[in-house]
Amino acid sequence: MATEVVHTIAGLRAALAGQHRTAFVPTMGNLHEGHLSLVREARLRGGPVVASIFVNRLQFLPHEDFDRYPRTLARDVELLESAGCDLVFAPDEAELYPEPQAYKVQPPAALADILEGEFRPGFFTGVCTVVLKLFQCVQPAVAVFGQKDYQQLKVITAMARQFALPTEVVGAPTVRAEDGLALSSRNGYLGAAERTEAVALAAALRQLADGARDPGASLPALEQQAAEVLRARGWAPDYLTLRRRSDLLPPGEAERLGTEPLVALGAARLGATRLIDNLEC
Ligand code: PAF
Protein backbone atom coordinates (compact mmCIF):
# COMPACT_ATOMS: atom_id res chain seq x y z
CA MET A 1 0.00 0.00 0.00
CA ALA A 2 1.35 3.45 -0.89
CA THR A 3 2.44 5.59 2.02
CA GLU A 4 0.01 8.44 2.59
CA VAL A 5 1.42 11.90 3.31
CA VAL A 6 -0.57 14.42 5.34
CA HIS A 7 0.48 17.97 6.10
CA THR A 8 -2.20 19.07 8.57
CA ILE A 9 -3.18 18.01 12.08
CA ALA A 10 -6.80 17.67 10.93
CA GLY A 11 -5.74 15.41 8.06
CA LEU A 12 -3.61 13.32 10.41
CA ARG A 13 -6.45 12.91 12.90
CA ALA A 14 -8.87 11.93 10.15
CA ALA A 15 -6.42 9.35 8.80
CA LEU A 16 -5.87 7.87 12.28
CA ALA A 17 -9.47 7.94 13.51
CA GLY A 18 -10.30 4.78 15.45
CA GLN A 19 -6.69 3.56 15.66
CA HIS A 20 -5.48 2.42 19.07
CA ARG A 21 -2.12 0.79 18.37
CA THR A 22 -0.41 3.52 16.38
CA ALA A 23 3.38 3.21 16.40
CA PHE A 24 5.23 6.48 15.87
CA VAL A 25 8.70 7.50 14.70
CA PRO A 26 9.37 11.25 14.99
CA THR A 27 12.12 12.53 12.69
CA MET A 28 13.49 15.73 11.23
CA GLY A 29 13.79 14.10 7.80
CA ASN A 30 16.93 13.70 5.67
CA LEU A 31 16.50 10.05 6.50
CA HIS A 32 19.06 7.25 6.52
CA GLU A 33 19.16 3.58 7.42
CA GLY A 34 19.12 4.44 11.15
CA HIS A 35 15.68 6.04 10.82
CA LEU A 36 14.44 3.13 8.72
CA SER A 37 15.49 0.71 11.46
CA LEU A 38 13.26 2.72 13.83
CA VAL A 39 10.36 2.33 11.41
CA ARG A 40 10.94 -1.42 11.25
CA GLU A 41 11.05 -1.57 15.06
CA ALA A 42 7.79 0.40 15.17
CA ARG A 43 6.19 -2.12 12.78
CA LEU A 44 7.00 -4.93 15.21
CA ARG A 45 5.29 -3.06 18.03
CA GLY A 46 2.08 -1.75 16.54
CA GLY A 47 0.33 -0.25 13.60
CA PRO A 48 -0.38 1.77 11.65
CA VAL A 49 3.17 3.10 11.60
CA VAL A 50 3.38 6.89 11.43
CA ALA A 51 6.57 8.89 10.88
CA SER A 52 6.72 12.64 11.26
CA ILE A 53 9.08 14.89 9.34
CA PHE A 54 9.51 18.29 10.90
CA VAL A 55 12.65 20.36 11.35
CA ASN A 56 11.94 21.83 14.76
CA ARG A 57 13.24 25.38 15.03
CA LEU A 58 12.78 25.32 18.82
CA GLN A 59 15.65 22.90 19.33
CA PHE A 60 18.25 24.86 17.34
CA LEU A 61 20.40 27.68 18.69
CA PRO A 62 20.66 30.77 16.47
CA HIS A 63 24.17 29.81 15.22
CA GLU A 64 23.22 26.18 14.50
CA ASP A 65 22.21 24.48 11.26
CA PHE A 66 18.42 25.05 11.21
CA ASP A 67 18.47 26.87 7.87
CA ARG A 68 20.81 24.49 6.08
CA TYR A 69 19.32 21.29 7.58
CA PRO A 70 18.47 19.32 4.40
CA ARG A 71 14.76 19.19 3.53
CA THR A 72 14.39 16.07 1.36
CA LEU A 73 10.71 15.18 1.66
CA ALA A 74 10.19 13.30 -1.63
CA ARG A 75 13.18 11.04 -1.06
CA ASP A 76 12.27 10.58 2.61
CA VAL A 77 8.76 9.44 1.71
CA GLU A 78 10.17 6.88 -0.75
CA LEU A 79 12.50 5.53 1.92
CA LEU A 80 9.74 5.41 4.52
CA GLU A 81 7.50 3.57 2.10
CA SER A 82 10.24 1.00 1.47
CA ALA A 83 10.55 0.44 5.24
CA GLY A 84 6.82 -0.16 5.70
CA CYS A 85 5.66 3.20 7.03
CA ASP A 86 1.91 3.69 6.52
CA LEU A 87 1.53 7.42 7.06
CA VAL A 88 3.86 10.43 6.98
CA PHE A 89 2.97 13.55 8.93
CA ALA A 90 4.90 16.46 7.41
CA PRO A 91 3.51 19.71 8.80
CA ASP A 92 5.03 23.07 7.96
CA GLU A 93 5.92 25.55 10.70
CA ALA A 94 2.65 27.44 10.36
CA GLU A 95 0.75 24.21 10.99
CA LEU A 96 2.67 23.07 14.06
CA TYR A 97 3.46 26.53 15.45
CA PRO A 98 0.59 28.75 14.19
CA GLU A 99 1.39 31.18 17.02
CA PRO A 100 4.63 31.57 18.97
CA GLN A 101 4.97 28.46 21.13
CA ALA A 102 4.79 30.21 24.53
CA TYR A 103 3.94 27.07 26.49
CA LYS A 104 6.98 24.83 26.64
CA VAL A 105 8.06 21.69 28.44
CA GLN A 106 11.06 22.38 30.65
CA PRO A 107 12.80 19.14 31.59
CA PRO A 108 14.73 19.03 34.88
CA ALA A 109 18.14 20.69 34.80
CA ALA A 110 19.82 17.69 36.44
CA LEU A 111 19.09 15.63 33.33
CA ALA A 112 18.68 18.21 30.59
CA ASP A 113 21.29 20.89 31.34
CA ILE A 114 24.23 18.48 31.32
CA LEU A 115 26.11 16.99 28.33
CA GLU A 116 24.14 18.07 25.23
CA GLY A 117 22.17 20.55 27.32
CA GLU A 118 25.35 22.22 28.55
CA PHE A 119 26.61 22.82 25.02
CA ARG A 120 23.19 23.39 23.43
CA PRO A 121 21.24 25.37 26.06
CA GLY A 122 17.48 24.96 25.66
CA PHE A 123 17.89 22.03 23.30
CA PHE A 124 15.85 19.59 25.39
CA THR A 125 13.14 22.15 26.07
CA GLY A 126 12.74 22.40 22.30
CA VAL A 127 12.81 18.64 21.87
CA CYS A 128 10.34 17.91 24.69
CA THR A 129 7.97 20.62 23.52
CA VAL A 130 7.78 19.35 19.96
CA VAL A 131 7.66 15.69 20.99
CA LEU A 132 4.80 16.33 23.41
CA LYS A 133 2.98 18.25 20.68
CA LEU A 134 3.61 15.53 18.10
CA PHE A 135 2.39 12.92 20.59
CA GLN A 136 -0.79 14.99 21.03
CA CYS A 137 -1.28 15.03 17.27
CA VAL A 138 -0.49 11.35 16.60
CA GLN A 139 -1.70 9.86 19.93
CA PRO A 140 0.63 6.89 19.56
CA ALA A 141 0.54 3.77 21.72
CA VAL A 142 4.27 3.42 21.18
CA ALA A 143 7.02 5.75 19.94
CA VAL A 144 10.48 4.65 18.86
CA PHE A 145 13.63 6.77 19.31
CA GLY A 146 17.26 5.96 18.45
CA GLN A 147 19.73 5.18 21.22
CA LYS A 148 22.24 7.20 19.23
CA ASP A 149 20.62 10.24 20.89
CA TYR A 150 21.09 8.61 24.28
CA GLN A 151 20.30 11.61 26.45
CA GLN A 152 17.30 12.55 24.30
CA LEU A 153 15.87 9.06 24.80
CA LYS A 154 16.33 9.41 28.60
CA VAL A 155 14.73 12.86 28.68
CA ILE A 156 11.72 11.78 26.60
CA THR A 157 11.25 8.55 28.54
CA ALA A 158 11.17 10.55 31.80
CA MET A 159 8.78 13.12 30.28
CA ALA A 160 6.36 10.38 29.22
CA ARG A 161 6.53 8.85 32.70
CA GLN A 162 6.12 12.14 34.57
CA PHE A 163 3.16 13.30 32.49
CA ALA A 164 1.60 9.79 32.50
CA LEU A 165 1.47 9.91 28.72
CA PRO A 166 -0.31 6.89 27.22
CA THR A 167 2.67 6.28 24.95
CA GLU A 168 5.33 3.66 25.54
CA VAL A 169 8.73 5.12 24.67
CA VAL A 170 11.08 2.55 23.15
CA GLY A 171 14.78 2.87 22.34
CA ALA A 172 16.28 1.16 19.30
CA PRO A 173 19.99 0.38 18.77
CA THR A 174 22.31 2.72 16.89
CA VAL A 175 22.94 1.71 13.29
CA ARG A 176 26.57 2.04 12.22
CA ALA A 177 28.38 2.23 8.89
CA GLU A 178 30.82 -0.58 8.12
CA ASP A 179 33.72 1.34 9.65
CA GLY A 180 31.77 1.93 12.89
CA LEU A 181 30.57 5.52 12.36
CA ALA A 182 27.11 5.98 13.87
CA LEU A 183 24.66 6.93 11.11
CA SER A 184 23.46 10.52 11.43
CA SER A 185 21.83 13.03 9.13
CA ARG A 186 24.72 15.36 9.94
CA ASN A 187 27.24 12.90 8.46
CA GLY A 188 26.11 14.34 5.13
CA TYR A 189 27.90 17.60 6.01
CA LEU A 190 31.28 15.81 6.09
CA GLY A 191 33.75 16.11 3.22
CA ALA A 192 35.43 12.92 1.97
CA ALA A 193 38.50 13.23 4.23
CA GLU A 194 36.32 14.17 7.20
CA ARG A 195 34.08 11.17 6.55
CA THR A 196 37.12 8.88 6.77
CA GLU A 197 38.25 10.61 9.96
CA ALA A 198 34.78 10.64 11.55
CA VAL A 199 35.03 7.09 12.90
CA ALA A 200 37.66 8.34 15.37
CA LEU A 201 34.84 9.51 17.66
CA ALA A 202 33.50 5.95 18.01
CA ALA A 203 37.08 4.73 18.49
CA ALA A 204 37.70 7.26 21.28
CA LEU A 205 34.51 6.12 23.00
CA ARG A 206 35.63 2.51 22.62
CA GLN A 207 38.95 3.44 24.27
CA LEU A 208 37.05 5.14 27.13
CA ALA A 209 34.68 2.18 27.52
CA ASP A 210 37.56 -0.31 27.50
CA GLY A 211 39.31 1.58 30.31
CA ALA A 212 36.12 2.19 32.27
CA ARG A 213 36.65 -0.52 34.91
CA ASP A 214 40.46 -0.18 35.09
CA PRO A 215 41.46 0.27 38.76
CA GLY A 216 44.83 1.63 37.64
CA ALA A 217 43.31 4.67 35.92
CA SER A 218 41.28 7.55 37.34
CA LEU A 219 38.06 8.65 35.66
CA PRO A 220 39.31 12.18 34.87
CA ALA A 221 42.51 10.74 33.36
CA LEU A 222 40.54 8.32 31.17
CA GLU A 223 38.27 11.11 29.95
CA GLN A 224 41.18 13.46 29.30
CA GLN A 225 43.08 10.81 27.34
CA ALA A 226 40.07 10.15 25.10
CA ALA A 227 39.62 13.89 24.46
CA GLU A 228 43.36 14.31 23.81
CA VAL A 229 43.33 11.56 21.17
CA LEU A 230 40.64 13.45 19.28
CA ARG A 231 42.23 16.86 19.80
CA ALA A 232 45.52 15.53 18.40
CA ARG A 233 43.62 14.46 15.26
CA GLY A 234 42.18 17.93 14.75
CA TRP A 235 38.82 17.55 16.50
CA ALA A 236 37.33 20.00 19.00
CA PRO A 237 35.69 17.81 21.65
CA ASP A 238 32.80 19.22 23.72
CA TYR A 239 32.79 16.23 26.07
CA LEU A 240 33.95 12.64 26.28
CA THR A 241 32.71 11.21 29.50
CA LEU A 242 31.71 8.10 31.36
CA ARG A 243 28.31 8.24 33.08
CA ARG A 244 25.85 6.04 34.92
CA ARG A 245 23.23 4.82 32.48
CA SER A 246 20.48 5.38 35.05
CA ASP A 247 20.74 9.18 35.40
CA LEU A 248 23.74 10.21 33.24
CA LEU A 249 25.61 11.48 36.30
CA PRO A 250 29.28 10.58 36.90
CA PRO A 251 29.73 7.23 38.66
CA GLY A 252 31.37 7.08 42.07
CA GLU A 253 34.67 5.23 42.09
CA ALA A 254 33.09 2.10 43.65
CA GLU A 255 30.36 2.16 40.98
CA ARG A 256 32.89 2.58 38.19
CA LEU A 257 34.95 -0.35 39.41
CA GLY A 258 31.87 -2.45 40.26
CA THR A 259 28.91 -3.53 38.19
CA GLU A 260 27.03 -0.22 37.78
CA PRO A 261 25.82 -0.03 34.16
CA LEU A 262 27.77 2.77 32.48
CA VAL A 263 27.76 4.57 29.17
CA ALA A 264 30.54 6.46 27.42
CA LEU A 265 29.13 9.58 25.75
CA GLY A 266 30.86 11.95 23.39
CA ALA A 267 30.28 15.05 21.31
CA ALA A 268 32.94 16.70 19.20
CA ARG A 269 33.30 18.99 16.23
CA LEU A 270 35.15 17.89 13.13
CA GLY A 271 35.56 20.98 10.96
CA ALA A 272 32.12 22.60 10.91
CA THR A 273 30.24 19.41 11.80
CA ARG A 274 29.29 18.43 15.33
CA LEU A 275 28.89 14.69 15.86
CA ILE A 276 27.66 12.74 18.89
CA ASP A 277 27.87 9.07 19.77
CA ASN A 278 27.77 6.75 22.77
CA LEU A 279 28.70 3.26 23.84
CA GLU A 280 27.24 1.32 26.74
CA CYS A 281 29.78 -0.46 28.91
O1 PAF B 1 15.91 13.11 17.11
C1 PAF B 1 15.35 13.93 16.35
O2 PAF B 1 15.40 13.80 15.13
C2 PAF B 1 14.58 15.10 16.93
O3 PAF B 1 15.20 15.58 18.09
C3 PAF B 1 13.10 14.78 17.20
C4 PAF B 1 12.93 13.70 18.25
C5 PAF B 1 12.43 14.35 15.90
C6 PAF B 1 12.38 16.04 17.71
O4 PAF B 1 12.46 17.08 16.80
XYZ file of C-alpha atoms and ligand atoms in Angstrom:
291
model
C 0.000 0.000 0.000
C 1.350 3.452 -0.891
C 2.436 5.589 2.019
C 0.009 8.442 2.589
C 1.422 11.903 3.308
C -0.571 14.421 5.341
C 0.481 17.972 6.100
C -2.200 19.066 8.569
C -3.181 18.010 12.078
C -6.801 17.670 10.933
C -5.740 15.408 8.058
C -3.612 13.325 10.415
C -6.451 12.915 12.905
C -8.869 11.932 10.151
C -6.419 9.347 8.800
C -5.870 7.866 12.278
C -9.468 7.935 13.512
C -10.298 4.782 15.447
C -6.691 3.557 15.655
C -5.481 2.424 19.074
C -2.120 0.789 18.368
C -0.413 3.525 16.381
C 3.385 3.213 16.400
C 5.230 6.477 15.867
C 8.704 7.499 14.703
C 9.366 11.250 14.994
C 12.119 12.534 12.693
C 13.493 15.730 11.228
C 13.791 14.104 7.802
C 16.927 13.697 5.671
C 16.503 10.050 6.497
C 19.056 7.252 6.517
C 19.164 3.582 7.419
C 19.124 4.442 11.150
C 15.680 6.036 10.818
C 14.441 3.130 8.721
C 15.486 0.709 11.462
C 13.259 2.722 13.833
C 10.359 2.329 11.411
C 10.943 -1.423 11.250
C 11.051 -1.572 15.063
C 7.791 0.398 15.165
C 6.191 -2.117 12.783
C 6.999 -4.926 15.207
C 5.293 -3.063 18.028
C 2.078 -1.751 16.541
C 0.329 -0.251 13.596
C -0.380 1.774 11.647
C 3.174 3.104 11.599
C 3.377 6.886 11.428
C 6.569 8.890 10.879
C 6.718 12.643 11.259
C 9.079 14.888 9.341
C 9.506 18.294 10.899
C 12.653 20.359 11.352
C 11.941 21.825 14.759
C 13.240 25.380 15.031
C 12.780 25.325 18.823
C 15.647 22.897 19.328
C 18.250 24.857 17.338
C 20.397 27.678 18.692
C 20.664 30.773 16.465
C 24.168 29.815 15.220
C 23.218 26.184 14.499
C 22.212 24.483 11.255
C 18.421 25.046 11.212
C 18.470 26.869 7.866
C 20.812 24.488 6.084
C 19.316 21.294 7.580
C 18.473 19.322 4.405
C 14.759 19.185 3.531
C 14.394 16.073 1.358
C 10.709 15.184 1.658
C 10.194 13.301 -1.633
C 13.184 11.038 -1.062
C 12.272 10.583 2.610
C 8.760 9.440 1.709
C 10.170 6.883 -0.752
C 12.501 5.528 1.922
C 9.741 5.414 4.520
C 7.504 3.570 2.101
C 10.243 0.995 1.472
C 10.549 0.439 5.244
C 6.822 -0.159 5.701
C 5.659 3.202 7.030
C 1.911 3.694 6.516
C 1.528 7.417 7.058
C 3.858 10.427 6.985
C 2.967 13.549 8.931
C 4.903 16.457 7.412
C 3.510 19.713 8.797
C 5.028 23.070 7.962
C 5.925 25.545 10.697
C 2.651 27.444 10.362
C 0.755 24.215 10.986
C 2.673 23.067 14.065
C 3.456 26.530 15.451
C 0.588 28.750 14.190
C 1.388 31.175 17.017
C 4.629 31.570 18.972
C 4.968 28.459 21.133
C 4.794 30.211 24.527
C 3.941 27.067 26.492
C 6.985 24.830 26.642
C 8.059 21.688 28.439
C 11.057 22.376 30.648
C 12.804 19.143 31.586
C 14.733 19.027 34.878
C 18.141 20.691 34.797
C 19.822 17.686 36.438
C 19.085 15.628 33.332
C 18.678 18.215 30.593
C 21.288 20.894 31.337
C 24.227 18.477 31.322
C 26.109 16.987 28.333
C 24.141 18.069 25.228
C 22.171 20.555 27.320
C 25.354 22.220 28.546
C 26.614 22.824 25.017
C 23.189 23.395 23.429
C 21.244 25.370 26.063
C 17.484 24.964 25.665
C 17.886 22.030 23.298
C 15.855 19.595 25.385
C 13.136 22.153 26.072
C 12.739 22.400 22.296
C 12.814 18.638 21.870
C 10.341 17.913 24.691
C 7.971 20.623 23.523
C 7.777 19.347 19.957
C 7.659 15.688 20.992
C 4.796 16.329 23.410
C 2.983 18.253 20.684
C 3.605 15.529 18.104
C 2.392 12.916 20.591
C -0.791 14.987 21.032
C -1.276 15.032 17.270
C -0.493 11.351 16.598
C -1.705 9.859 19.928
C 0.625 6.887 19.560
C 0.538 3.766 21.725
C 4.269 3.424 21.181
C 7.015 5.747 19.944
C 10.481 4.654 18.863
C 13.630 6.768 19.307
C 17.256 5.961 18.451
C 19.725 5.178 21.217
C 22.238 7.204 19.230
C 20.624 10.240 20.888
C 21.087 8.609 24.276
C 20.296 11.606 26.453
C 17.304 12.547 24.304
C 15.871 9.063 24.803
C 16.327 9.413 28.601
C 14.728 12.857 28.676
C 11.723 11.779 26.600
C 11.247 8.549 28.542
C 11.169 10.549 31.795
C 8.785 13.120 30.282
C 6.356 10.379 29.221
C 6.532 8.852 32.700
C 6.119 12.143 34.574
C 3.157 13.297 32.492
C 1.604 9.789 32.504
C 1.473 9.909 28.716
C -0.314 6.890 27.217
C 2.668 6.281 24.949
C 5.332 3.657 25.540
C 8.732 5.121 24.666
C 11.076 2.552 23.145
C 14.779 2.867 22.339
C 16.284 1.160 19.298
C 19.987 0.381 18.766
C 22.311 2.715 16.890
C 22.938 1.713 13.287
C 26.574 2.041 12.219
C 28.378 2.227 8.888
C 30.822 -0.580 8.121
C 33.723 1.345 9.654
C 31.767 1.931 12.890
C 30.575 5.516 12.358
C 27.110 5.982 13.866
C 24.656 6.926 11.115
C 23.456 10.522 11.430
C 21.830 13.030 9.135
C 24.719 15.360 9.943
C 27.244 12.902 8.457
C 26.107 14.344 5.135
C 27.900 17.596 6.007
C 31.279 15.807 6.094
C 33.752 16.113 3.224
C 35.434 12.923 1.974
C 38.502 13.229 4.226
C 36.323 14.165 7.198
C 34.082 11.168 6.552
C 37.120 8.879 6.769
C 38.246 10.608 9.956
C 34.777 10.640 11.554
C 35.034 7.091 12.904
C 37.662 8.344 15.371
C 34.838 9.505 17.662
C 33.499 5.947 18.011
C 37.083 4.726 18.487
C 37.703 7.259 21.282
C 34.509 6.123 23.004
C 35.632 2.512 22.621
C 38.954 3.437 24.274
C 37.052 5.136 27.127
C 34.679 2.184 27.518
C 37.562 -0.313 27.500
C 39.314 1.583 30.309
C 36.123 2.195 32.271
C 36.650 -0.515 34.910
C 40.460 -0.178 35.091
C 41.457 0.272 38.758
C 44.832 1.634 37.641
C 43.306 4.665 35.922
C 41.281 7.554 37.339
C 38.064 8.647 35.658
C 39.308 12.184 34.870
C 42.505 10.737 33.363
C 40.537 8.319 31.168
C 38.274 11.111 29.946
C 41.184 13.460 29.303
C 43.077 10.810 27.341
C 40.068 10.153 25.101
C 39.623 13.888 24.456
C 43.358 14.307 23.814
C 43.333 11.565 21.169
C 40.639 13.448 19.281
C 42.232 16.864 19.796
C 45.519 15.534 18.395
C 43.623 14.456 15.261
C 42.179 17.935 14.751
C 38.821 17.552 16.496
C 37.330 19.995 19.003
C 35.691 17.809 21.647
C 32.804 19.221 23.722
C 32.792 16.233 26.069
C 33.950 12.637 26.277
C 32.712 11.208 29.499
C 31.708 8.099 31.361
C 28.314 8.242 33.078
C 25.855 6.043 34.919
C 23.229 4.822 32.479
C 20.483 5.382 35.054
C 20.739 9.179 35.403
C 23.738 10.210 33.243
C 25.614 11.483 36.300
C 29.277 10.581 36.905
C 29.725 7.230 38.662
C 31.366 7.084 42.070
C 34.673 5.226 42.093
C 33.089 2.105 43.652
C 30.362 2.155 40.982
C 32.893 2.578 38.191
C 34.949 -0.351 39.405
C 31.866 -2.449 40.262
C 28.914 -3.528 38.185
C 27.033 -0.219 37.783
C 25.822 -0.032 34.158
C 27.771 2.767 32.483
C 27.763 4.574 29.171
C 30.543 6.463 27.416
C 29.129 9.577 25.750
C 30.864 11.954 23.392
C 30.278 15.054 21.308
C 32.945 16.696 19.201
C 33.298 18.989 16.233
C 35.154 17.891 13.126
C 35.559 20.979 10.961
C 32.119 22.604 10.906
C 30.236 19.412 11.795
C 29.292 18.433 15.332
C 28.894 14.690 15.860
C 27.659 12.743 18.886
C 27.871 9.070 19.773
C 27.772 6.754 22.768
C 28.705 3.258 23.841
C 27.241 1.317 26.744
C 29.779 -0.456 28.912
O 15.910 13.113 17.113
C 15.347 13.926 16.347
O 15.399 13.804 15.127
C 14.585 15.097 16.934
O 15.196 15.577 18.092
C 13.096 14.779 17.197
C 12.928 13.704 18.246
C 12.433 14.350 15.898
C 12.382 16.040 17.714
O 12.463 17.075 16.798
